[in-house]
């Protein structure tokens, strides 16, 4: 069974500060890993994904995440926050061999960016 | 290429009525997924369909909920005899036949039961 834990339902940072959103997964086999962003009253947009290959993955809007198998983690980072980054962020996994649309989501982290 | 289209964007139903949510996948996508988002929670998988087939309905409530994806036309999520607890945002996602391509999400239908 797959499960995802996002530590911290709310994260606040100042504009220009480092963004770190935490995600840990539980799975008997390392799954495929995703980060999605949701702006108010909008659908989900894929930020980045890890399936195979390099464990440091770069996504859109300057975000990146690193898959650490030993820590079962896939934390999302951005060196310098921008006001437009304020949104809700969801970590998700899908089982290897399964379709990438069959996702297990974390509860989400609301990111607030202060001027 | 238009994205995943969901309609209506907002739907208000009285308790006991039926709700029909529609999802038109992206062009070339034959896989459709439905997710439900309750307040303060992440998205929960409901059902995975391919054209004319339900592949995985492990997340669907046993009663009142059904889904279809006919050969022609959009996918429909149907909720009969709605109750207040059905109030949520319902998202549809679609993906092409290849299993190693991520799914794309629609903007959701926000159902309010009064």
XYZ file of C-alpha atoms in Angstrom:
229
model
C 0.000 0.000 0.000
C 1.128 3.507 -0.775
C 0.921 6.476 1.553
C 2.292 9.993 1.582
C 3.008 12.267 4.518
C 3.555 15.972 4.119
C 5.068 17.502 7.229
C 3.541 20.889 7.944
C 0.136 21.812 6.629
C 1.175 25.484 6.504
C 4.553 26.984 5.658
C 5.276 30.710 5.643
C 8.381 32.319 4.171
C 9.489 35.806 3.257
C 9.911 36.766 -0.358
C 13.431 35.799 -1.408
C 13.812 33.144 1.287
C 14.374 29.436 0.761
C 11.278 27.305 0.295
C 11.373 23.770 1.719
C 8.284 21.573 1.629
C 8.668 18.105 3.094
C 7.313 14.847 1.751
C 7.857 11.292 2.918
C 6.347 8.207 1.418
C 5.682 4.701 2.550
C 5.956 1.947 0.001
C 7.490 -1.504 -0.173
C 9.007 -0.598 -3.542
C 10.166 2.936 -4.351
C 7.298 4.495 -6.262
C 7.110 7.203 -8.856
C 7.017 10.603 -7.132
C 5.320 13.870 -8.017
C 4.787 17.388 -6.802
C 1.668 19.274 -7.896
C 0.664 22.880 -7.253
C -2.895 24.127 -6.872
C -3.821 27.788 -7.060
C -7.142 28.913 -5.534
C -10.153 27.489 -7.339
C -7.942 25.868 -9.941
C -6.964 22.349 -10.878
C -3.608 20.744 -10.196
C -0.549 21.539 -12.240
C 2.451 19.227 -12.323
C 5.611 20.860 -10.983
C 7.951 17.914 -11.399
C 8.158 14.148 -11.253
C 10.678 11.426 -10.562
C 10.441 8.086 -12.309
C 13.994 6.901 -13.041
C 17.457 8.305 -13.506
C 18.943 11.299 -11.749
C 17.573 11.672 -8.246
C 17.641 15.473 -8.341
C 14.737 16.587 -10.467
C 14.207 20.109 -11.765
C 10.729 21.363 -12.443
C 8.903 24.472 -13.531
C 9.036 27.863 -11.813
C 12.479 27.193 -10.327
C 11.430 24.297 -8.115
C 13.420 21.129 -7.649
C 13.156 17.969 -5.566
C 15.517 15.207 -4.590
C 14.586 11.566 -4.247
C 16.357 10.015 -1.264
C 15.643 6.331 -1.089
C 17.337 5.822 2.272
C 15.114 8.492 3.829
C 12.005 7.654 1.754
C 11.750 11.356 1.056
C 11.074 13.658 -1.862
C 11.330 17.192 -0.465
C 10.539 20.182 -2.668
C 12.802 23.233 -2.628
C 13.177 26.599 -4.275
C 16.141 28.851 -3.480
C 14.224 32.129 -3.515
C 10.489 32.456 -2.945
C 8.359 34.745 -5.045
C 4.953 36.128 -4.169
C 3.465 34.172 -7.048
C 4.545 30.907 -5.380
C 1.786 31.257 -2.791
C -0.426 28.227 -3.364
C -1.119 24.745 -2.061
C 1.395 22.041 -2.866
C 0.680 18.354 -3.011
C 3.126 15.483 -2.975
C 1.882 12.313 -4.663
C 3.085 8.843 -5.536
C 2.075 6.144 -7.945
C 3.104 2.520 -7.823
C 5.761 1.317 -10.227
C 4.176 -0.543 -13.087
C 0.935 1.309 -12.556
C -0.438 4.087 -14.704
C 0.897 7.477 -13.625
C -2.619 8.788 -13.261
C -3.407 6.481 -10.347
C -2.062 8.699 -7.591
C -1.933 8.702 -3.822
C -1.790 12.252 -2.493
C -0.561 13.812 0.693
C -2.832 16.215 2.555
C -1.124 19.245 1.076
C 0.989 22.156 2.332
C -0.277 25.696 2.042
C 2.615 28.026 1.220
C 2.309 31.678 2.196
C 4.881 34.182 0.960
C 5.261 37.444 2.879
C 6.515 40.592 1.168
C -5.011 21.343 -27.782
C -7.550 22.155 -25.130
C -6.916 20.878 -21.664
C -9.148 18.611 -19.611
C -12.577 20.225 -19.562
C -14.927 19.797 -16.661
C -18.414 21.139 -16.388
C -20.104 22.601 -14.651
C -17.469 24.436 -12.606
C -19.944 24.952 -9.793
C -22.997 22.858 -9.012
C -25.556 23.347 -6.272
C -27.941 20.549 -5.419
C -30.522 20.062 -2.703
C -30.304 16.984 -0.543
C -31.825 14.016 -2.343
C -31.217 15.320 -5.856
C -28.859 13.850 -8.409
C -25.569 15.407 -9.447
C -23.942 14.770 -12.825
C -20.370 15.865 -13.358
C -18.851 15.809 -16.821
C -15.271 15.442 -17.929
C -13.933 15.720 -21.462
C -10.357 14.424 -21.608
C -7.588 15.954 -23.625
C -7.437 14.980 -27.277
C -5.798 11.596 -27.673
C -6.299 10.640 -24.039
C -8.240 7.451 -23.445
C -7.720 7.133 -19.679
C -9.790 9.109 -17.198
C -9.470 9.356 -13.432
C -11.814 10.946 -10.908
C -10.627 12.383 -7.598
C -12.477 14.023 -4.711
C -11.065 16.788 -2.563
C -12.690 17.457 0.763
C -11.895 20.648 2.705
C -8.491 20.564 4.389
C -7.676 17.248 2.740
C -5.708 16.074 -0.225
C -7.205 14.458 -3.241
C -8.627 10.976 -2.861
C -8.764 8.597 -5.796
C -12.243 7.461 -6.752
C -12.190 5.641 -10.072
C -10.088 4.936 -13.150
C -11.765 4.347 -16.485
C -10.826 3.609 -20.044
C -13.251 3.856 -22.918
C -16.279 1.719 -22.013
C -14.427 0.036 -19.141
C -14.017 0.612 -15.431
C -10.463 -0.389 -14.593
C -10.250 0.448 -10.886
C -13.147 1.626 -8.738
C -11.581 0.884 -5.393
C -12.096 4.471 -4.201
C -15.753 4.758 -5.075
C -18.304 4.741 -2.282
C -20.354 1.557 -2.484
C -23.681 3.319 -2.826
C -25.057 6.268 -4.781
C -21.887 6.867 -6.833
C -21.276 5.636 -10.361
C -19.027 6.548 -13.256
C -18.917 5.863 -16.944
C -16.750 6.704 -19.918
C -18.697 5.842 -23.064
C -17.265 5.253 -26.490
C -18.482 8.671 -27.535
C -18.797 11.704 -25.312
C -17.462 12.762 -21.950
C -16.926 10.761 -18.818
C -19.733 11.176 -16.297
C -19.547 10.939 -12.519
C -23.039 10.503 -11.160
C -24.072 10.947 -7.548
C -27.607 9.936 -6.678
C -29.562 11.231 -3.684
C -26.846 13.652 -2.649
C -26.171 14.374 1.013
C -24.328 17.280 2.648
C -21.216 15.122 3.023
C -20.927 14.917 -0.754
C -20.035 18.612 -0.874
C -16.508 18.702 -2.248
C -14.405 19.530 -5.271
C -14.341 16.752 -7.833
C -11.403 16.632 -10.195
C -10.989 14.721 -13.377
C -7.645 13.849 -14.904
C -6.791 12.240 -18.201
C -3.767 10.530 -19.686
C -2.817 8.913 -22.980
C -2.639 5.126 -23.375
C 1.060 4.928 -22.476
C 1.384 4.245 -18.767
C 4.548 6.283 -18.351
C 2.926 9.629 -19.124
C 1.533 11.718 -16.314
C -2.102 12.686 -16.081
C -3.394 16.205 -16.650
C -6.028 17.645 -14.356
C -9.118 19.672 -15.082
C -10.157 22.691 -13.042
C -12.677 20.726 -11.069
C -16.366 20.861 -10.277
C -17.278 22.286 -6.907
C -20.404 20.581 -5.639
C -22.384 22.172 -2.862
C -25.277 20.288 -1.320
C -27.785 22.473 0.498
